[in-house]
XYZ file of C-alpha atoms in Angstrom:
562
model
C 125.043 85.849 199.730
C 125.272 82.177 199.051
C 127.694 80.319 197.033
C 127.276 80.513 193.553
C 126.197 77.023 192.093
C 127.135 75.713 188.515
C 123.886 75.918 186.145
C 125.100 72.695 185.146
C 123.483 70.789 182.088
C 121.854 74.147 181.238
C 124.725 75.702 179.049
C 123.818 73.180 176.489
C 120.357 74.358 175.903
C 119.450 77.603 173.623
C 119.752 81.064 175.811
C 116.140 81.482 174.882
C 114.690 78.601 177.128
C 117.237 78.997 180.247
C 115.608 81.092 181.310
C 112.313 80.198 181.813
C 113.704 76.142 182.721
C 115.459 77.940 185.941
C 112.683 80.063 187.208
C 109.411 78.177 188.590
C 107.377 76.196 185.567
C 104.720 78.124 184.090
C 102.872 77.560 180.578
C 103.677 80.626 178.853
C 103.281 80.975 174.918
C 105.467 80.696 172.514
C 105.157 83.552 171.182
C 106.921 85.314 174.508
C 109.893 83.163 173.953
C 109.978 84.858 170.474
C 109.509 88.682 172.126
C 111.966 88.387 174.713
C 114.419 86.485 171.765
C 113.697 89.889 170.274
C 114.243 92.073 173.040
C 117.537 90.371 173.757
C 118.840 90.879 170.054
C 117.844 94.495 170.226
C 119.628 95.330 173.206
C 122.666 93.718 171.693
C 122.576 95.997 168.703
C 122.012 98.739 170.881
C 125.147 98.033 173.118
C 127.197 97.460 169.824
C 126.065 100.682 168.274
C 127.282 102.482 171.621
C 130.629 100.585 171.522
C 131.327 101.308 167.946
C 130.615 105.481 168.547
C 132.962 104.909 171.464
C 135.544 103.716 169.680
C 135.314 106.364 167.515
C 134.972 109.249 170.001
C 138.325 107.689 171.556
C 139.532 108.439 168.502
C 138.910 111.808 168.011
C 139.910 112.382 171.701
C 143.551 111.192 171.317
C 143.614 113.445 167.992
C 142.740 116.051 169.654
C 139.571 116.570 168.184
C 137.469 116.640 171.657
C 134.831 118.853 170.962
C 133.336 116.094 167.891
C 134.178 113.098 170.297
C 131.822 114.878 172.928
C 129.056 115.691 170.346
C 129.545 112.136 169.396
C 128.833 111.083 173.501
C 125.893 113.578 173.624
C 123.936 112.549 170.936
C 122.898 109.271 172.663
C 123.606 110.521 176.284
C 120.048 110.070 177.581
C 119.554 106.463 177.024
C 122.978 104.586 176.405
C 125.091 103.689 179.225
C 128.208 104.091 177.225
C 127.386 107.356 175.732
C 126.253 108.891 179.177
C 129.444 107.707 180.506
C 131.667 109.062 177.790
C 129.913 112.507 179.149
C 130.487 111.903 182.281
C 134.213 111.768 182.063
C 134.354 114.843 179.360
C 132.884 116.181 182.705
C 135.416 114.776 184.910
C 138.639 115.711 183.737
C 138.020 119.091 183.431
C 137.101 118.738 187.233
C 140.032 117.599 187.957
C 142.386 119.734 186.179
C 140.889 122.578 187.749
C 139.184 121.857 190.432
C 136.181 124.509 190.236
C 133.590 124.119 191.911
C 130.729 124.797 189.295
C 132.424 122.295 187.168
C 132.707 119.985 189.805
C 129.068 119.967 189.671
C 128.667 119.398 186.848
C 130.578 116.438 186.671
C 129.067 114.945 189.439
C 125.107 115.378 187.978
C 126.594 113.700 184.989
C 127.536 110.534 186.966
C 124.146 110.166 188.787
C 123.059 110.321 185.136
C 125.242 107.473 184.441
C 124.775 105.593 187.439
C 120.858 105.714 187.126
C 121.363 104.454 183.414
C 123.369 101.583 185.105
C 121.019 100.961 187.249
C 117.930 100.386 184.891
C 120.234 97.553 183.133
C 121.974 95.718 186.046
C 120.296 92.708 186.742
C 122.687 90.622 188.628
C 120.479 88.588 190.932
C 117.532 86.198 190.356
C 116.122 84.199 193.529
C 115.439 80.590 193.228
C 114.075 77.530 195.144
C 115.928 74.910 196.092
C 115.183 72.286 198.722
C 112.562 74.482 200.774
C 115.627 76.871 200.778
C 115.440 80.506 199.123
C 119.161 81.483 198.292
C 120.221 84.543 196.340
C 122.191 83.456 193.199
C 124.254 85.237 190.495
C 122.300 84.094 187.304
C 125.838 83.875 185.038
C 123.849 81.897 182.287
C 120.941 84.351 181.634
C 122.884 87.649 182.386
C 122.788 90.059 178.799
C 125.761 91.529 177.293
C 124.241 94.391 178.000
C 123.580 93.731 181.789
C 127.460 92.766 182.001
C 128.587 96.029 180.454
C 126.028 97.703 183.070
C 127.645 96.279 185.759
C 131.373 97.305 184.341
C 129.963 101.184 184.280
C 128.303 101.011 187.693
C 132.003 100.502 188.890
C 133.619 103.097 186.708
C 131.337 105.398 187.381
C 131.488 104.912 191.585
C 135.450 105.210 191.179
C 135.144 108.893 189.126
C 132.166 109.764 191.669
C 134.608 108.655 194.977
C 137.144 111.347 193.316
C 134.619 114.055 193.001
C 133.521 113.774 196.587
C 137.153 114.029 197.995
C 137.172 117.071 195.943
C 133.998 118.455 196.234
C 133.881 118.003 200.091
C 135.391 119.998 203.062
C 134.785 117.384 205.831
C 135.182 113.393 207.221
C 131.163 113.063 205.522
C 133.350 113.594 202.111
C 135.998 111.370 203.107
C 133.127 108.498 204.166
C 131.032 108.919 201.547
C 134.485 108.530 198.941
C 135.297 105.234 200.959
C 131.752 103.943 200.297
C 131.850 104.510 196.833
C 135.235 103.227 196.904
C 134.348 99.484 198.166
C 130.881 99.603 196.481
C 133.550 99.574 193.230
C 136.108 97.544 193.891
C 133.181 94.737 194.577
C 131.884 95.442 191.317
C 135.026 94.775 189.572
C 135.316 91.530 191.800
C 131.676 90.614 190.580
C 132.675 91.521 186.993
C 135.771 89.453 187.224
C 133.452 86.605 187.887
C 131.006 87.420 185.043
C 134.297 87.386 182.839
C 134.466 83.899 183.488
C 131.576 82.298 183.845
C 128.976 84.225 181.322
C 128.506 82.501 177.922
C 129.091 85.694 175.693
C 126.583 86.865 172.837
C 129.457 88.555 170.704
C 133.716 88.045 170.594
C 133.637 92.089 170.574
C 131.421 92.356 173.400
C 133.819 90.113 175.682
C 137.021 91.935 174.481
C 135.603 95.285 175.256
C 134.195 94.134 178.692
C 137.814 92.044 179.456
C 140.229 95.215 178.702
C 137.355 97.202 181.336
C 138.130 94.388 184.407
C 141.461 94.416 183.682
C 142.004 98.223 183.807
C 139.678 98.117 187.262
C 141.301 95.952 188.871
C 144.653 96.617 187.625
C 144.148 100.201 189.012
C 143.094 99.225 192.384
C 145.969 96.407 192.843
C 148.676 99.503 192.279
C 147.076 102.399 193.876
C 146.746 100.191 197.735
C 150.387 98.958 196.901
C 151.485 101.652 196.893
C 149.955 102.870 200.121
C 152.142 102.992 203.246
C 151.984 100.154 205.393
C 149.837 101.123 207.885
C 147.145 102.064 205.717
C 147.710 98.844 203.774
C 147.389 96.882 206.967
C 143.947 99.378 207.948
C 142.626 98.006 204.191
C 143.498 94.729 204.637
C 141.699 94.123 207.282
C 138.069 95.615 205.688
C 138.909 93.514 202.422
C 140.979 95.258 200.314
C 144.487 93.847 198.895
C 147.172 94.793 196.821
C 150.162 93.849 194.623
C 151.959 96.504 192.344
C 153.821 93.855 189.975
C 150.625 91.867 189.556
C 148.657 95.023 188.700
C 151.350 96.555 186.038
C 151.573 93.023 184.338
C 147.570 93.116 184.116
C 148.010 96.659 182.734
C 150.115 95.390 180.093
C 147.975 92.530 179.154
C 144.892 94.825 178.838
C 146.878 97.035 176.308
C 147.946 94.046 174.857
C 144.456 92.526 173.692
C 142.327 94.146 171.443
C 139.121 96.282 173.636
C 137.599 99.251 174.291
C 139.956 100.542 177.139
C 143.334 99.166 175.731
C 144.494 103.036 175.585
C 143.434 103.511 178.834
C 145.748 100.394 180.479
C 148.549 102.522 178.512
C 147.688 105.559 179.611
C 147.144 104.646 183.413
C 150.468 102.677 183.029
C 152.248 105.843 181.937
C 150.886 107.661 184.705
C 152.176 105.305 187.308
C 155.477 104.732 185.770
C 156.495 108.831 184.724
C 154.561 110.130 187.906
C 152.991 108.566 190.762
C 156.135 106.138 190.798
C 158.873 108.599 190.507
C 156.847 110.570 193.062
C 156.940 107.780 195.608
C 161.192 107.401 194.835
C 160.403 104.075 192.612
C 162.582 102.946 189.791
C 160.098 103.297 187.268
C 160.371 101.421 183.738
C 161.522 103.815 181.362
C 162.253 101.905 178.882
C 158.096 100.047 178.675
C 157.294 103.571 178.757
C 158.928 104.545 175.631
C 157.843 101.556 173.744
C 154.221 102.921 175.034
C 154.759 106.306 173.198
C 156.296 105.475 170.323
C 153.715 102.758 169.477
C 150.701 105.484 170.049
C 152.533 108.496 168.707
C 152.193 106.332 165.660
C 148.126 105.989 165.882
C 148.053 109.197 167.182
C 151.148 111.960 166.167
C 149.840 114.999 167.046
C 148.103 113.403 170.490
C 148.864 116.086 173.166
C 148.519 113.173 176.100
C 151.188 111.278 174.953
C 152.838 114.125 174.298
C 152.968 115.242 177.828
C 153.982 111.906 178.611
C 156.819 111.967 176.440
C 158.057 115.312 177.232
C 157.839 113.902 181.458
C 159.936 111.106 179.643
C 162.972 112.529 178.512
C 162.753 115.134 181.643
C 163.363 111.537 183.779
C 166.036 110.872 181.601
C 167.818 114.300 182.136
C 167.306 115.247 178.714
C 165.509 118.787 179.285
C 166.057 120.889 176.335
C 163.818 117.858 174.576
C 161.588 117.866 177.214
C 160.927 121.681 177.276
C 160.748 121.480 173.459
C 157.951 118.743 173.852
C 156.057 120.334 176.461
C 156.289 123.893 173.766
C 155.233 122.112 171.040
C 152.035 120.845 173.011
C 151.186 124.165 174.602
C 150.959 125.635 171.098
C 148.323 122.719 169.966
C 145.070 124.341 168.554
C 142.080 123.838 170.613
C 143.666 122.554 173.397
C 142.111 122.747 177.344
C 143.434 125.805 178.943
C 144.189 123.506 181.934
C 146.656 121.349 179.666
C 148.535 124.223 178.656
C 149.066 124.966 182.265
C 150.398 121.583 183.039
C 152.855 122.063 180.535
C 154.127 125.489 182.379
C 153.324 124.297 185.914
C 157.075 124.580 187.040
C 156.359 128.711 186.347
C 153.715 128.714 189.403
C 156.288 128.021 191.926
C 157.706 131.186 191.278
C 154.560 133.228 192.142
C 154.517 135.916 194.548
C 151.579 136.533 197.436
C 151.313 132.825 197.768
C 148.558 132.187 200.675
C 145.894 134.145 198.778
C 145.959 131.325 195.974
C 146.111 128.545 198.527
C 142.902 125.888 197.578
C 141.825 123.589 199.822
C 140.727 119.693 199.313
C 138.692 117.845 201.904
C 139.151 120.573 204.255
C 143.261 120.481 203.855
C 145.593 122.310 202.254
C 148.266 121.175 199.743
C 151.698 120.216 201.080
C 153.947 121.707 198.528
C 151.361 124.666 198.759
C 152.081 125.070 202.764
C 155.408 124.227 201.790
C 156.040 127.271 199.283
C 154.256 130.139 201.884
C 156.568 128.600 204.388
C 158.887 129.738 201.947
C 157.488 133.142 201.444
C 157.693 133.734 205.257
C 161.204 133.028 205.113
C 161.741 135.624 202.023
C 160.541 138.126 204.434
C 162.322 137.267 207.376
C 165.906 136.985 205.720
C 165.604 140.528 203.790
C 163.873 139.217 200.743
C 166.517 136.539 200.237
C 166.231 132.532 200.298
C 168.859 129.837 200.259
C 168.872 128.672 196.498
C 165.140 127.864 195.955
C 164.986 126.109 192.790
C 167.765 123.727 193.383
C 165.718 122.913 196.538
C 162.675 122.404 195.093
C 164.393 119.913 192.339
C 165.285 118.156 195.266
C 162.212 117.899 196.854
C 160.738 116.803 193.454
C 163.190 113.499 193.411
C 164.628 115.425 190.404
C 168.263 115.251 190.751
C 168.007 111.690 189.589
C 166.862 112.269 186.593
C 169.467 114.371 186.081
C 172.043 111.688 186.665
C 172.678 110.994 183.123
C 173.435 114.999 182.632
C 176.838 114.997 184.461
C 178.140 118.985 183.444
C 174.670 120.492 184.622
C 175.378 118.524 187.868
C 178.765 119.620 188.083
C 177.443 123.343 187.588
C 175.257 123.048 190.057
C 177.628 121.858 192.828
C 179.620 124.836 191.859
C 176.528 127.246 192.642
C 175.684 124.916 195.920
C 179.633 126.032 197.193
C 179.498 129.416 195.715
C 175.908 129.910 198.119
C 178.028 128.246 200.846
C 180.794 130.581 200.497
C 178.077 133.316 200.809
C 176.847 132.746 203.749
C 179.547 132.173 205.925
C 180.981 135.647 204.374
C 178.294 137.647 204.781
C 176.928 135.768 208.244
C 175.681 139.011 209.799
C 173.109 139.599 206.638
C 171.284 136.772 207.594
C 169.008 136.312 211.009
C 171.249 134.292 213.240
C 168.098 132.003 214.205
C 168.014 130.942 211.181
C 171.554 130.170 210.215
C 171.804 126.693 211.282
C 168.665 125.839 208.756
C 170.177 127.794 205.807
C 173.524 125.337 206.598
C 171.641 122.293 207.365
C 169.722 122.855 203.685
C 173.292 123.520 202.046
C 174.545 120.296 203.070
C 171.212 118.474 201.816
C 171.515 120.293 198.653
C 175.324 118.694 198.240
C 174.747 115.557 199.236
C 172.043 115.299 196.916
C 173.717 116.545 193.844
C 176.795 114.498 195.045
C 174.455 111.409 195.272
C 173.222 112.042 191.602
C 176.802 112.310 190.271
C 177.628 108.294 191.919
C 180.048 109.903 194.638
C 177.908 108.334 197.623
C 180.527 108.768 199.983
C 181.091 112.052 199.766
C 177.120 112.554 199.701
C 176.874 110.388 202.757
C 178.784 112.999 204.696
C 176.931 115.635 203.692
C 173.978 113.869 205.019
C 175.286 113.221 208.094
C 176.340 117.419 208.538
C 173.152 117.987 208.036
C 171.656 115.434 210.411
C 173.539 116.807 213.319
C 172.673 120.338 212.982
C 168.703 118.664 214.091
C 168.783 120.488 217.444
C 169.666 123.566 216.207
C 167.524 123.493 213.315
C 164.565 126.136 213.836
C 161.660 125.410 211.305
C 163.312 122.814 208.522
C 163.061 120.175 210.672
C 162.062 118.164 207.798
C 165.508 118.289 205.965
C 166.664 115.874 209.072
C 164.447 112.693 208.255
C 164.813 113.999 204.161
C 168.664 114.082 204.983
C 168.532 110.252 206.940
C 166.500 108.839 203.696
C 169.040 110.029 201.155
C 171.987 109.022 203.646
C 170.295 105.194 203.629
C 169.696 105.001 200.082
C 173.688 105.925 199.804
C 174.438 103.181 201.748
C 171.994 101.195 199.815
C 173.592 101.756 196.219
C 177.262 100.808 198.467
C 175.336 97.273 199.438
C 174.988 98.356 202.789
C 171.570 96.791 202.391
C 170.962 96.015 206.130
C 172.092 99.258 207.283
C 170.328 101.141 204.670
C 166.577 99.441 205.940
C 167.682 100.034 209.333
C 167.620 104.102 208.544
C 164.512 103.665 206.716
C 162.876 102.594 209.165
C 164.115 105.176 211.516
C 163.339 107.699 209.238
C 159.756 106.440 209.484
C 159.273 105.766 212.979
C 161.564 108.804 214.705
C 160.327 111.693 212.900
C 156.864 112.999 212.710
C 154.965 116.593 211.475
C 156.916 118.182 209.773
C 156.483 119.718 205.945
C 156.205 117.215 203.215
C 155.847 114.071 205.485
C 153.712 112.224 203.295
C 155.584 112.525 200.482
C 158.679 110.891 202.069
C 156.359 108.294 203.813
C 155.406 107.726 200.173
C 159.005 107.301 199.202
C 160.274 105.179 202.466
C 157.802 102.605 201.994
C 158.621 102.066 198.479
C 162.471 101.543 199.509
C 161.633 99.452 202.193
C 159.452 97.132 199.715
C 162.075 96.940 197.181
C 164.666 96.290 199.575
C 162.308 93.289 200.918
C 161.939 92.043 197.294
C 165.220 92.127 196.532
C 165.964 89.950 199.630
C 163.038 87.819 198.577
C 164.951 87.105 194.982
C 168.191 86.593 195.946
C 167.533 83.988 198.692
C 165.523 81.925 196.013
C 168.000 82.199 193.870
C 170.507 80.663 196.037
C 168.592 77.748 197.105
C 170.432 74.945 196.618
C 170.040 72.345 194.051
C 168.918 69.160 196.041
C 165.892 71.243 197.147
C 164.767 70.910 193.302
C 162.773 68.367 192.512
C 164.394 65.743 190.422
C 163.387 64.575 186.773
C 163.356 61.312 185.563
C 166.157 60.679 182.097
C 163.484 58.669 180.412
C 160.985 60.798 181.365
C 163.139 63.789 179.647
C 163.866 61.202 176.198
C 160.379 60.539 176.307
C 159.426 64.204 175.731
């Protein structure tokens, strides 16, 4: 595609007769000038009808009321791209919550819905002569509103349809066809960045709804590669994708911020990488934005069962549990409420399910983790008598839980007491568990310390633990992972002692040395996001001691002047 040229003198003329002055000349009638005039007004009531009902349907959504905010979507599904959309995503989360198949389905017709309603609007390239020369040329000055917003669905709707084909498929077709759908989005938002700033807008509202939708985009795509390990980042780097976690939050913000159609949705997507996908990937995340987040929308919205959830994960992270499991209570008894919400709020009570592999799902043709994890679990029930080595405190672990329970020093205390009382156990009463197994059951004791010793600021102490458990890695029958698990908390001890150099070099061998074993990619997850704030952290503190000739120098009368 060319280079985009500047219409130039054009902008000063009415909208009506750009047109028709950058296409060949032709004597056409007046009268057409006055039809398409029209035309163009129509559409823009049309697009600010379908804004208005979806600011209401948001509405009703956050207070609960979904099944009116759907009827609302529905009533103008067939011809509006903004209503079709709205049903599309009614569609979608469902889909995701429980991945069914049928629904799945479902979800997916709706987009191709949306996506052909997208498709009958976008009009995003003219072709004109210049010089003897055809080039192809985004036409900024004559685009619609309504053509812009087109353009903004087309790439929502390819992001929820890349998401449905990971689930939906079994194979590396599913995986392809995602990664198509993927780039044929993220161009979109790059295109609709550009309109942002270069089309002459019919309506303030229409811009402010369209802004908050680039920003959440491109936002989203900015944190989600950052957050990629680095190989992958380096794979997507090289076919055109890029990016930057602080850049994307701060556009997050700033989308919340300004008044627009997806405002809520910067806030919620900002909650979700803060409370989850950041604390996940052993992140500091900002609990203190994230509160500011709730409280302001628990205001709009009291009795909104998403923030709710949010909250209760809140004050979980913050060690405060008997508010969190009153939170999460208070939402499962909400009226009307998704069957597959209520489970979220109880999903800790799944772990403890018995005859695990017959409710194993698989997505893209793999199984969960945590899901091979837990029958790998079961397995060792049965092999050690119907016994296992303190379960739960091992799957708070796992979780990157014991941090949040930092700030709730006596339940950390009682559970080093049960972690020695175990101990005491099984070096008692050796000869009731398989000796094969003995050095894994020690090796996961002296994880399980260190951890809780980490939690309570005794990194020392913890760091020995670590290391026990380290050098028990050639005896160690089938937890190998608690040896790289072990290394990463070890280095992050040494980290929080200012070991900093030290602490990347175990990182790193953490990340190069050790390879399939259970959970891997959720402690690649976490090992790259140490090893980028350790870089950052380096990065800040050597500008900071630059040294003061470096800075450029200002003149006194220049400073008197101003």
């Amino acid at each position: 595609m060319a280079e985009e040229e500047d219409p130039g003198p054009l902008n000063s003329l009415p909208r009506d007769l750009r047109g028709p002055l950058e296409m060949d000349d032709s004597d056409e009638e007046p009268d057409n000038f006055q039809d398409a005039a029209e035309e163009a007004s129509d559409e823009n009531t049309n697009l600010q009808m379908a804004l208005a009902d979806c600011e209401m349907a948001i509405k009703r959504f956050f207070n609960n009321d979904m099944e009116t905010a759907m009827e609302i979507m529905k009533s103008r599904s067939s011809s509006s791209i903004y209503h079709s959309l709205g049903v599309s995503i009614f569609e979608f989360i469902p889909a995701v919550l429980t991945l069914d198949s049928a629904q799945v389905g479902r979800a997916i017709q709706s987009l191709k819905t949306t996506v052909h309603l997208c498709n009958q609007h976008r009009r995003s390239y003219t072709i004109m002569q210049t010089i003897g020369t055809m080039i192809v040329k985004t036409n900024y000055a004559t685009m619609t509103d309504l053509e812009a917003h087109a353009e903004l669905c087309f790439a929502e709707s390819m992001l929820l349809q890349a998401a449905l084909c990971v689930i939906e498929g079994e194979d590396i077709a599913a995986f392809l066809r995602a990664a198509m759908k993927i780039k044929n989005s993220y161009n979109t938002y790059k295109e609709c960045s550009r309109i942002l700033e270069k089309k002459a807008w019919e309506s303030v509202e229409s811009r402010q709804h369209f802004h908050s939708g680039v920003r959440l985009g491109l936002a989203t795509f900015n944190i989600m590669i950052a957050l990629l390990p680095a190989r992958i980042i380096t794979l997507l780097e090289y076919v055109g994708y890029s990016g930057d976690k602080e850049a994307g939050l701060a556009e997050l913000q700033a989308g919340a911020r300004q008044p627009g159609l997806r405002g809520v949705l910067c806030e919620i997507v900002s909650l979700g990488i803060h409370l989850v996908v950041s604390h996940f990937a052993g992140a500091t995340p900002n609990l203190h934005q994230c509160r500011e987040i709730i409280d302001a929308q628990l205001k709009v919205y009291p009795e909104g069962v998403w923030f709710l959830l949010f909250e209760g994960r809140l004050e979980l992270l913050r060690g405060r549990c008997a508010l969190a499991a009153a939170t999460y209570r208070r939402v499962a008894e909400t009226r009307h409420l998704w069957p597959q919400l209520r489970h979220l709020c109880y999903w800790e009570l799944m772990w403890a399910s018995a005859a695990a592999p017959l409710y194993r799902q698989k997505i893209a043709g793999k199984s969960l983790p945590m899901e091979k994890w837990v029958i790998k679990r079961c397995t060792r029930y049965s092999a050690q008598g119907g016994r296992l080595m303190m379960p739960a405190m091992e799957l708070l672990c796992l979780w990157n839980m014991m941090s949040a329970l930092a700030a709730d020093v006596p339940t950390l205390q009682s559970l080093l007491k049960k972690i020695d009382y175990a101990s005491e156990v099984l070096e008692r009463d050796e000869k009731l568990w398989p000796p094969a197994l003995m050095s894994d059951n020690r090796a996961l004791i002296f994880y399980l310390r260190g951890c809780c010793l980490s939690a309570l600021g005794m990194q020392l102490l913890a760091i020995q633990q670590f290391e026990n458990a380290v050098a028990l890695k050639n005896m160690i029958k089938t937890d190998t992972f608690l040896v790289p698990y072990a290394l990463y908390e070890a280095a992050t001890c040494h980290y929080n002692l200012g070991e900093v150099n030290r602490a990347v070099r175990m990182w790193q061998d953490a990340r190069k040395s050790y390879s399939n074993y259970s959970l891997e990619s959720r402690l690649q997850f976490r090992l790259h996001s140490k090893l980028e704030m350790a870089q950052n952290n380096a990065q800040t503190q050597a500008g900071r001691s630059l040294p003061t000739k470096s800075l450029p120098s200002v003149s006194p009368k220049l400073v008197r002047k101003n």
